[in-house]
Short mmCIF file of C-alpha atoms in Angstrom, two decimals:
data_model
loop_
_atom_site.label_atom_id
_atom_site.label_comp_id
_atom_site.label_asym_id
_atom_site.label_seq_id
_atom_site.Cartn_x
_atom_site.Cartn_y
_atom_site.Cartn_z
CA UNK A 1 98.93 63.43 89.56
CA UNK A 2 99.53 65.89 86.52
CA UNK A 3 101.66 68.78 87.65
CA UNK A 4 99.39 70.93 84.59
CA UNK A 5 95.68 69.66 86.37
CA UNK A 6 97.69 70.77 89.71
CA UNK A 7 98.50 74.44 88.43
CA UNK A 8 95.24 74.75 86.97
CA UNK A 9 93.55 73.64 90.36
CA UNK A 10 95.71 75.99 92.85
CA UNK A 11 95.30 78.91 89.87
CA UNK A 12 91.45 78.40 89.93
CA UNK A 13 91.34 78.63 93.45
CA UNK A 14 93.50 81.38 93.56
CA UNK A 15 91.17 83.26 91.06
CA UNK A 16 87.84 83.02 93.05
CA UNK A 17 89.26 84.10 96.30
CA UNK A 18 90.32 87.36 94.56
CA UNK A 19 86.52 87.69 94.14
CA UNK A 20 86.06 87.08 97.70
CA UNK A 21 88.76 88.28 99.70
CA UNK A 22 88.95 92.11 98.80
CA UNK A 23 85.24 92.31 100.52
CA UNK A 24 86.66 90.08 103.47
CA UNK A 25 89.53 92.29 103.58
CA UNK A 26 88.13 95.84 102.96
CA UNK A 27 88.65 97.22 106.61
CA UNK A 28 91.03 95.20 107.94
CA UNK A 29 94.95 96.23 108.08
CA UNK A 30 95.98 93.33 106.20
CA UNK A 31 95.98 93.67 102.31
CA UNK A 32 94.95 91.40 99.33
CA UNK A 33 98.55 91.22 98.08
CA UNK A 34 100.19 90.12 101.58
CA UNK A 35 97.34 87.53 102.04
CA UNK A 36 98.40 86.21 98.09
CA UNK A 37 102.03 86.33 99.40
CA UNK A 38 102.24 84.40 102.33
CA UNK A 39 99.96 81.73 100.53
CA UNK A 40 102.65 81.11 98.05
CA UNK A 41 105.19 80.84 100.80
CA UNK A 42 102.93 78.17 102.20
CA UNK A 43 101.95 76.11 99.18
CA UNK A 44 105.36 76.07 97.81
CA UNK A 45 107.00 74.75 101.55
CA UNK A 46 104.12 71.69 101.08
CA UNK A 47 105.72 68.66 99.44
CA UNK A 48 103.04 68.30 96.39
CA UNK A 49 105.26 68.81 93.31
CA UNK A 50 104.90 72.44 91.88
CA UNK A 51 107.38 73.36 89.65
CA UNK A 52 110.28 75.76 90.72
CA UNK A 53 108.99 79.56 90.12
CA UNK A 54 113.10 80.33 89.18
CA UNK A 55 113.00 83.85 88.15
CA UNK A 56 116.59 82.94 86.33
CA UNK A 57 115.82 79.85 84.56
CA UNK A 58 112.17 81.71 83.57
CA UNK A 59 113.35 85.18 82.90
CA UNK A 60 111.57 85.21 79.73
CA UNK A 61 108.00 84.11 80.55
CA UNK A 62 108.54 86.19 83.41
CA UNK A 63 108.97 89.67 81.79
CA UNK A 64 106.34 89.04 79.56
CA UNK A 65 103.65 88.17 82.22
CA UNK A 66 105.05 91.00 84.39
CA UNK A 67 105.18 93.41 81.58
CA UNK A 68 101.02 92.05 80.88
CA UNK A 69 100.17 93.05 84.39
CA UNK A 70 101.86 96.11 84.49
CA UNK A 71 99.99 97.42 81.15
CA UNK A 72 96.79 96.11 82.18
CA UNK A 73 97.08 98.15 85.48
CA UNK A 74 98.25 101.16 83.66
CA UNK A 75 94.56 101.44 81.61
CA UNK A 76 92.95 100.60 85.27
CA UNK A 77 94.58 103.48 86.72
CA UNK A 78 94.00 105.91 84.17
CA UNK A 79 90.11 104.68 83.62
CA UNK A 80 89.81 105.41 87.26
CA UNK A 81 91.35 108.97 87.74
CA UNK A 82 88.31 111.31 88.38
CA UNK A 83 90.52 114.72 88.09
CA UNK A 84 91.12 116.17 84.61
CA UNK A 85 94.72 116.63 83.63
CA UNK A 86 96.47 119.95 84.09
CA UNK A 87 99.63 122.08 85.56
CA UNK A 88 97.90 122.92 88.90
CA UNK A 89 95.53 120.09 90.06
CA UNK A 90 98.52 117.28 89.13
CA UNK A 91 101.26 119.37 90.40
CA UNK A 92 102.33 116.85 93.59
CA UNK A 93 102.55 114.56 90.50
CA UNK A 94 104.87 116.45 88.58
CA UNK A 95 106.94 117.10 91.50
CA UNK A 96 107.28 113.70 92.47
CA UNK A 97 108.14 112.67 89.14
CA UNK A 98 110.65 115.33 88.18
CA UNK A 99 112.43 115.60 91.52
CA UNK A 100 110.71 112.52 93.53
CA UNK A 101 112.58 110.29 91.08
CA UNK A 102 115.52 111.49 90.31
CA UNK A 103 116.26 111.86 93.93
CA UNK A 104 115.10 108.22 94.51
CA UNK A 105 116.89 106.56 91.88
CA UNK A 106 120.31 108.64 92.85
CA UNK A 107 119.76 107.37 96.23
CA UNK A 108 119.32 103.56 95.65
CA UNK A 109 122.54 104.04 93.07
CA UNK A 110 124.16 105.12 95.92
CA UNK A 111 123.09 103.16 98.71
CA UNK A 112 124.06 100.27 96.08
CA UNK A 113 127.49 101.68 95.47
CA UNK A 114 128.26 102.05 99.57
CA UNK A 115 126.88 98.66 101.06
CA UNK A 116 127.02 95.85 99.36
CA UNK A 117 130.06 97.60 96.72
CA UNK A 118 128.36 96.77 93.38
CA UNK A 119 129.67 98.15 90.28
CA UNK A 120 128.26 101.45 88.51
CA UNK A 121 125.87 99.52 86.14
CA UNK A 122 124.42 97.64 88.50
CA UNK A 123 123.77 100.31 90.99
CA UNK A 124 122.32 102.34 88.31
CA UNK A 125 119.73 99.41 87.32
CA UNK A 126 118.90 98.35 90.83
CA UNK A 127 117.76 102.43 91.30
CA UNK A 128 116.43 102.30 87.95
CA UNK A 129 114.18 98.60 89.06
CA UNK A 130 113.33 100.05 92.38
CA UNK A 131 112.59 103.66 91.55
CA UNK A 132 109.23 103.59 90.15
CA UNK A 133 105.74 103.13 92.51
CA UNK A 134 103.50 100.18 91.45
CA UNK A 135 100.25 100.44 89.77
CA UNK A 136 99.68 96.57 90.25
CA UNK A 137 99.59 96.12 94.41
CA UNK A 138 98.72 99.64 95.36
CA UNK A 139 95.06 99.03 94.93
CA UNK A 140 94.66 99.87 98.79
CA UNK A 141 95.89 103.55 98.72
CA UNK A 142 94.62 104.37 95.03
CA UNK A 143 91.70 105.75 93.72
CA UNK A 144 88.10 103.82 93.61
CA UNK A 145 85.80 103.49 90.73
CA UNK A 146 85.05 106.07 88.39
CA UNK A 147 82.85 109.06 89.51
CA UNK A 148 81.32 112.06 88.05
CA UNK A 149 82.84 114.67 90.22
CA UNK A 150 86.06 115.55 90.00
CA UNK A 151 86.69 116.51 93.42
CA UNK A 152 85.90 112.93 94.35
CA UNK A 153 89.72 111.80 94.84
CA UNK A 154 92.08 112.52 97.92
CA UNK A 155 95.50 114.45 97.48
CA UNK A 156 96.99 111.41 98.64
CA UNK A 157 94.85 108.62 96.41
CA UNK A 158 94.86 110.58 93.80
CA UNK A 159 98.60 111.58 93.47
CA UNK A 160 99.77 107.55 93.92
CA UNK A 161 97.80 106.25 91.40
CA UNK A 162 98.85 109.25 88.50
CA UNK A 163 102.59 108.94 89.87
CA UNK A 164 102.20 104.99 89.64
CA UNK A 165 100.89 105.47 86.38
CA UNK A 166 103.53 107.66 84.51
CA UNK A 167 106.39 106.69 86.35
CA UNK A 168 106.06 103.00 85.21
CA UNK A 169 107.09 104.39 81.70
CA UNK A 170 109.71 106.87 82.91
CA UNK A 171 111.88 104.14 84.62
CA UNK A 172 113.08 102.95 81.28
CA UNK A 173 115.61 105.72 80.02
CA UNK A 174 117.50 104.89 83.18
CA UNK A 175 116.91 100.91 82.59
CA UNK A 176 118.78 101.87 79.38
CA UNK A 177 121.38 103.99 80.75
CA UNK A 178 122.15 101.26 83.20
CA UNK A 179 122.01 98.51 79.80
CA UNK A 180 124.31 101.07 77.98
CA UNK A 181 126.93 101.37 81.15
CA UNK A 182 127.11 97.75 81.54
CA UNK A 183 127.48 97.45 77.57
CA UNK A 184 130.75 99.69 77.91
CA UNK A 185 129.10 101.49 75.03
CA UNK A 186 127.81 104.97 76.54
CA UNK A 187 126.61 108.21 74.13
CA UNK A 188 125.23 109.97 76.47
CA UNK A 189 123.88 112.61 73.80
CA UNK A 190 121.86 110.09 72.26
CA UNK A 191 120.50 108.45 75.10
CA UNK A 192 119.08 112.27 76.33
CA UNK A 193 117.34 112.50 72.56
CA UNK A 194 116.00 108.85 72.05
CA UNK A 195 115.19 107.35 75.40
CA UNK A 196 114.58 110.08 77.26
CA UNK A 197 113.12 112.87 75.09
CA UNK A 198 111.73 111.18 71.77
CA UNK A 199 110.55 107.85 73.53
CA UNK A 200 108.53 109.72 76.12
CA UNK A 201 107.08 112.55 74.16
CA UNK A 202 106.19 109.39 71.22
CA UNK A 203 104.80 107.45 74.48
CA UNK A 204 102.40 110.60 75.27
CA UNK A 205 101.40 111.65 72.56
CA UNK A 206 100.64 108.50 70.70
CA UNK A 207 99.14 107.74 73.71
CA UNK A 208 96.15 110.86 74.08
CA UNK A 209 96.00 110.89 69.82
CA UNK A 210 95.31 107.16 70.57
CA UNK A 211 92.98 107.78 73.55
CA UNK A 212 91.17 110.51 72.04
CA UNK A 213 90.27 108.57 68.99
CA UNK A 214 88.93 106.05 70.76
CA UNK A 215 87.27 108.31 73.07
CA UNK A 216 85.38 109.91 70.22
CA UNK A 217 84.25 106.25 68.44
CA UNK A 218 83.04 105.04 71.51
CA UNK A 219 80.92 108.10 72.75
CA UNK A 220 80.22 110.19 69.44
CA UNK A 221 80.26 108.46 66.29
CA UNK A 222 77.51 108.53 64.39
CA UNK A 223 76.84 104.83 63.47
CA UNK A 224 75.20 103.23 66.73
CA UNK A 225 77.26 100.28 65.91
CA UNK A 226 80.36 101.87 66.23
CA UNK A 227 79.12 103.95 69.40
CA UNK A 228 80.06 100.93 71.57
CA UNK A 229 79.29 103.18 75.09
CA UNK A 230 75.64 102.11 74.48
CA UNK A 231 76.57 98.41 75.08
CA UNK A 232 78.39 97.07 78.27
CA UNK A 233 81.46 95.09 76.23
CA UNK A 234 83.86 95.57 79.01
CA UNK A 235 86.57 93.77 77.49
CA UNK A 236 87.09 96.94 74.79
CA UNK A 237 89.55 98.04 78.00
CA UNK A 238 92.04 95.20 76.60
CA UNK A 239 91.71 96.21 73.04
CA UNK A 240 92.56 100.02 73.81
CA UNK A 241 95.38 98.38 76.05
CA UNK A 242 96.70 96.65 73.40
CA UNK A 243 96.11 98.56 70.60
CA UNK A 244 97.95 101.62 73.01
CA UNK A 245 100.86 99.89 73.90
CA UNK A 246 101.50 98.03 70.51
CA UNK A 247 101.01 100.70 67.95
CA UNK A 248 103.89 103.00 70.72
CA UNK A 249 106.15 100.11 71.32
CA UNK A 250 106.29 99.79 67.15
CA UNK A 251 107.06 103.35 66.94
CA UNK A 252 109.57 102.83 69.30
CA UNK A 253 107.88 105.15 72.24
CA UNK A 254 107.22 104.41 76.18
CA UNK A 255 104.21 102.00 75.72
CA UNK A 256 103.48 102.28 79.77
CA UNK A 257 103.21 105.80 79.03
CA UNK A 258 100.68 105.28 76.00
CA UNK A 259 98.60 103.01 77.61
CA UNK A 260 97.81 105.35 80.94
CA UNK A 261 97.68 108.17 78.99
CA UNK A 262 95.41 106.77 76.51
CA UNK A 263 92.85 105.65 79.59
CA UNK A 264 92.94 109.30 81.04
CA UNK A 265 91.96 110.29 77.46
CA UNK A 266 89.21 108.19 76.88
CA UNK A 267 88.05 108.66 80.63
CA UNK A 268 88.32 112.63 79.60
CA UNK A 269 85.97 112.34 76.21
CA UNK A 270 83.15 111.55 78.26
CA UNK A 271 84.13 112.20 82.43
CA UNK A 272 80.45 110.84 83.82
CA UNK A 273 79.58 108.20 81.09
CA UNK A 274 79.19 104.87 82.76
CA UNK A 275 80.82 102.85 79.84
CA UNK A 276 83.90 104.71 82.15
CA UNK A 277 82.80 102.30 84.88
CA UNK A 278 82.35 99.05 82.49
CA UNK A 279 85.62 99.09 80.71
CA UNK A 280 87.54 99.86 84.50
CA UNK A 281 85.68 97.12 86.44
CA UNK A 282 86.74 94.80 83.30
CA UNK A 283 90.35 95.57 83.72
CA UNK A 284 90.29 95.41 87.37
CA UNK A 285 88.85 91.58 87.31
CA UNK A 286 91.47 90.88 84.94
CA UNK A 287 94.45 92.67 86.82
CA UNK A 288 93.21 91.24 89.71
CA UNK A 289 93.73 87.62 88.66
CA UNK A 290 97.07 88.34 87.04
CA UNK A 291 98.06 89.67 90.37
CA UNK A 292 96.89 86.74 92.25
CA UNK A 293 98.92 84.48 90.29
CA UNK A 294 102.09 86.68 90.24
CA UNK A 295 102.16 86.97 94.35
CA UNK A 296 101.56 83.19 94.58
CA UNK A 297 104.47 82.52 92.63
CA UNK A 298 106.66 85.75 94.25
CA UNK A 299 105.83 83.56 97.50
CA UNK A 300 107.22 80.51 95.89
CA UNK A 301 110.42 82.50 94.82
CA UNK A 302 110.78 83.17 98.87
CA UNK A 303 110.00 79.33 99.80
CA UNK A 304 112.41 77.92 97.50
CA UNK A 305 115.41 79.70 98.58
CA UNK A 306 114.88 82.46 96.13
CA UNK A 307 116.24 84.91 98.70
CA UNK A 308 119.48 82.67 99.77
CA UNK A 309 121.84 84.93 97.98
CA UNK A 310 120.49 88.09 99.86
CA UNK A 311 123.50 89.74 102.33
CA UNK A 312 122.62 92.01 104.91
CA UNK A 313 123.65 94.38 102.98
CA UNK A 314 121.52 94.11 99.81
CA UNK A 315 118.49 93.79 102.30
CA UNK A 316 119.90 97.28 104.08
CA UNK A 317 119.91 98.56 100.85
CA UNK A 318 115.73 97.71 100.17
CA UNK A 319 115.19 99.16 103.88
CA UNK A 320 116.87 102.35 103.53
CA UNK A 321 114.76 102.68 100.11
CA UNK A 322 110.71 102.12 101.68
CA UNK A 323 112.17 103.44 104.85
CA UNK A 324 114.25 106.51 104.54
CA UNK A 325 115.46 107.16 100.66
CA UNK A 326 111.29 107.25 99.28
CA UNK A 327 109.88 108.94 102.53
CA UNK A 328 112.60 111.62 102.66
CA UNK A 329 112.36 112.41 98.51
CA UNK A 330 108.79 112.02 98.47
CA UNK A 331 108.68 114.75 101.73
CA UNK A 332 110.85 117.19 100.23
CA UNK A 333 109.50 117.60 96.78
CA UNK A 334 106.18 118.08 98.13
CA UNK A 335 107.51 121.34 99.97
CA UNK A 336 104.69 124.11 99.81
CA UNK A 337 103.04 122.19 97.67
CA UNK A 338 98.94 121.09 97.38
CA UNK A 339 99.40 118.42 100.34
CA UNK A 340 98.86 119.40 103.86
CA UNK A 341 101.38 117.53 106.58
CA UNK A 342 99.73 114.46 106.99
CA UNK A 343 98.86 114.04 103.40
CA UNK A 344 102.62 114.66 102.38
CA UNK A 345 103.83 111.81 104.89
CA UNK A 346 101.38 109.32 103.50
CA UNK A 347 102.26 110.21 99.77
CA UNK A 348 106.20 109.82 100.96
CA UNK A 349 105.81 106.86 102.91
CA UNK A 350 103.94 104.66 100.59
CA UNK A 351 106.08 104.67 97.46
CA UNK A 352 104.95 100.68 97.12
CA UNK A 353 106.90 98.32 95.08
CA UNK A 354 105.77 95.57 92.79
CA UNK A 355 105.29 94.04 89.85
CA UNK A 356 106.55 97.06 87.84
CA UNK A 357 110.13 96.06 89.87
CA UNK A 358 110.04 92.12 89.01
CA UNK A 359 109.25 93.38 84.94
CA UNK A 360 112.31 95.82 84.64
CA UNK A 361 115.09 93.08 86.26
CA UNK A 362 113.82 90.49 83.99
CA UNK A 363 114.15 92.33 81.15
CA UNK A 364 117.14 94.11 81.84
CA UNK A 365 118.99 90.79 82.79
CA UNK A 366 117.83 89.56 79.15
CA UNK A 367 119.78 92.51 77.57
CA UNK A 368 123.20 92.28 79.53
CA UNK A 369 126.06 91.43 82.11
CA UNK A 370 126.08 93.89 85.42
CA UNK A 371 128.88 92.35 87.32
CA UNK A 372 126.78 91.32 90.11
CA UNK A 373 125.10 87.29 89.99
CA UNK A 374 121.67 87.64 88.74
CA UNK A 375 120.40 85.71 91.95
CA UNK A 376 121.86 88.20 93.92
CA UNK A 377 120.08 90.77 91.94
CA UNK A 378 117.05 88.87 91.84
CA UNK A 379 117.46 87.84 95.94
CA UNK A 380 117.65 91.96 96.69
CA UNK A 381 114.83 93.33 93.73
CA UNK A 382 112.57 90.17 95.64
CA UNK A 383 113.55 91.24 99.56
CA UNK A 384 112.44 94.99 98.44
CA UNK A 385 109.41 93.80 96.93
CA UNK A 386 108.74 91.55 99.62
CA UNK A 387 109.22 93.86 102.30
CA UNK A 388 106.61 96.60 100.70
CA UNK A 389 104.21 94.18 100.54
CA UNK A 390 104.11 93.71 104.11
CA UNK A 391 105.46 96.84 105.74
CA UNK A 392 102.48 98.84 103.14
CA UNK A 393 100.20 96.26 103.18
CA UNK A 394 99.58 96.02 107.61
CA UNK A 395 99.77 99.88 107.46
CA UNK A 396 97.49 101.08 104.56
CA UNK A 397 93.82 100.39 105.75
CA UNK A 398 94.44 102.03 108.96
CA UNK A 399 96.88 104.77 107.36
CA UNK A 400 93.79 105.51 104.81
CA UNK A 401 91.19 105.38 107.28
CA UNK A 402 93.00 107.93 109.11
CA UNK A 403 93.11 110.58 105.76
CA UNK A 404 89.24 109.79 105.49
CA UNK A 405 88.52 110.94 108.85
CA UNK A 406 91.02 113.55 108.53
CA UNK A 407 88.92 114.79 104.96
CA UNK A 408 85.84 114.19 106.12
CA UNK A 409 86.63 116.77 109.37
CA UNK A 410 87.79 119.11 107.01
CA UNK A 411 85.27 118.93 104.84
CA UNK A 412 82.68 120.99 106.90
CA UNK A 413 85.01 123.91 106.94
CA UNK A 414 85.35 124.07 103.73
#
């Protein structure tokens, strides 16, 4: 038996039942990711010859299929976003960027730094990896299709999927601070004005000159074959993807940043057009898939003995992360802000981890030494992700059913 017809049979398999199983799934507390997961644990423990899924020996396939996902998730999320962008209705966003991050990253450093004793740089990259909130297996506590009202999304929905979708990008300055510490080669100066200042503003504004371009070809140019909102081509979502993210990237900017800010753009040239609805049910069919194939294989990483080199200590340093270091940041910087109570807890506690994770490590690991085995790096990064997928995935149906009753009570008041 060809290992190749093999993969392509398990991968075609694994593509229809993400057609099937988010219906299956869609009120049950058990999510799409978690059901994806503990398959790969199972067909990797069966003795039928799949090749190792070694993060290590595959670092470079890996960060560019992570790094795919990640962008294709990105124009998803920002497609999807019903609420226009500005200082008051995205304010638990900017807080939880600004101060939610910061804090969280400090507090993984540090957590790394007191258990398991790793040196600066690696601390620094591990709160870098595990910092940002994932766009990819979040799908459960994000934002639905696009809508005409703006009201239409939930504090809580609404501020995951726009913190999932900026912070992505905003990870990196620290990726390279931790790249630069393990280098021995530090300028701190520069670092503030290229990675953090130029390379984000580049990322955003690249990103809505990009988005609003694109927004006004597809909805107001004159020529009816360049006004492609009167056909249903929904794989134009890739193009402005790539197009987003390349033309940044090659200006040396935050491509993440580009590509969801480009999506909010174009969503924001015409709000209630239903080409809105083509291009983000294209990109979630293709995100989809990509995620499928990406837990399957995170589940063989587990079977295999990916997670050998995890200590007690590396895994205490993933728990205090989704259980205290995320809840607690996310809780305070949300003080007297939009939220009420029990929208501020579900906002802190479900700071999931993915995909966006697994994409940073590989690529970091490809630029330098951090004084810490990469499987051990790997073994913790994996744990973390591992752990959100289950601990977010049993909680999240019920958890959101709970806001919906809770908004729907309120609604009447109003």
């Amino acid at each position: 038996m060809s290992t190749l017809d093999l993969v392509l049979a398990l991968g075609g398999a694994a593509a229809l039942l993400a057609a099937i199983l988010p219906e299956f799934l869609a009120r049950r507390a058990l999510s799409l990711p978690l059901v994806y997961l503990l398959a790969g644990v199972l067909l990797f423990t069966l003795p039928i010859g799949l090749p190792d899924p070694d993060p290590i020996a595959h670092r470079a396939a890996l960060e560019h299929i992570t790094e795919l996902c990640v962008v294709i998730s990105l124009m998803g999320a920002g497609l999807a976003i019903n609420r226009r962008t500005g200082p008051r209705g995205w304010s638990t966003t900017w807080r939880l960027l600004a101060l939610g991050m910061p804090l969280t990253v400090a507090g993984v450093a540090a957590a790394a730094l007191a258990l398991p004793g790793w040196p600066i740089a690696a601390a620094l990259l591990l709160g870098a990896v595990l910092a940002p909130t994932d766009p990819v297996l979040a799908s459960d506590v994000h934002v639905g299709e696009p809508v005409d009202a703006q009201n239409a999304d939930d504090e809580v929905r609404f501020a995951l999927t726009s913190e999932a979708g900026l912070n992505d990008g905003l990870a990196f300055p620290i990726v390279y601070a931790a790249i630069a510490v393990a280098a021995g080669s530090v300028a701190w100066g520069e670092w503030a004005l290229v990675d953090v200042l130029y390379r984000t503003a580049a990322g955003a504004v690249l990103g809505l000159l990009i988005g609003r371009l694109l927004g006004r070809l597809f909805f107001r140019a004159r020529s009816d074959g360049l006004r492609l909102s009167e056909r249903r081509d929904g794989f134009v979502a890739l193009a402005c993807t790539f197009l987003a993210y390349g033309v940044t990237e090659l200006a040396h900017g935050y491509g993440f940043v580009a590509v969801f800010v480009t999506a909010c753009a174009i969503r924001s040239a015409e709000h209630g057009h239903g080409y809105n609805n083509v291009l983000h049910g294209f990109v979630e069919q293709i995100e989809r898939l990509l995620t499928a194939w990406l837990l399957l294989l995170l589940g063989g990483f587990v079977a295999t003995g990916g997670l050998a080199a995890l200590t007690w200590r590396g895994a205490a340093v993933g728990l205090l992360l989704l259980l205290v270091i995320r809840p607690l940041a996310g809780w305070l910087v949300q003080w007297r802000g939009r939220a009420g109570p029990r929208e501020r807890l579900a906002i802190s506690f479900f700071g999931i981890r993915g995909i966006g994770s697994l994409f940073y490590l590989a690529y970091a690991l490809g630029e330098a030494d951090f004084g810490v085995p990469a499987q051990e790096l790997w073994a913790v990064t994996g744990f973390t992700v591992l752990a959100s997928v289950v601990l977010h995935g049993v909680t999240a149906t019920p958890a959101m059913n709970h806001v919906d009753a809770l908004r729907g009570r309120m609604t009447p008041r109003r």
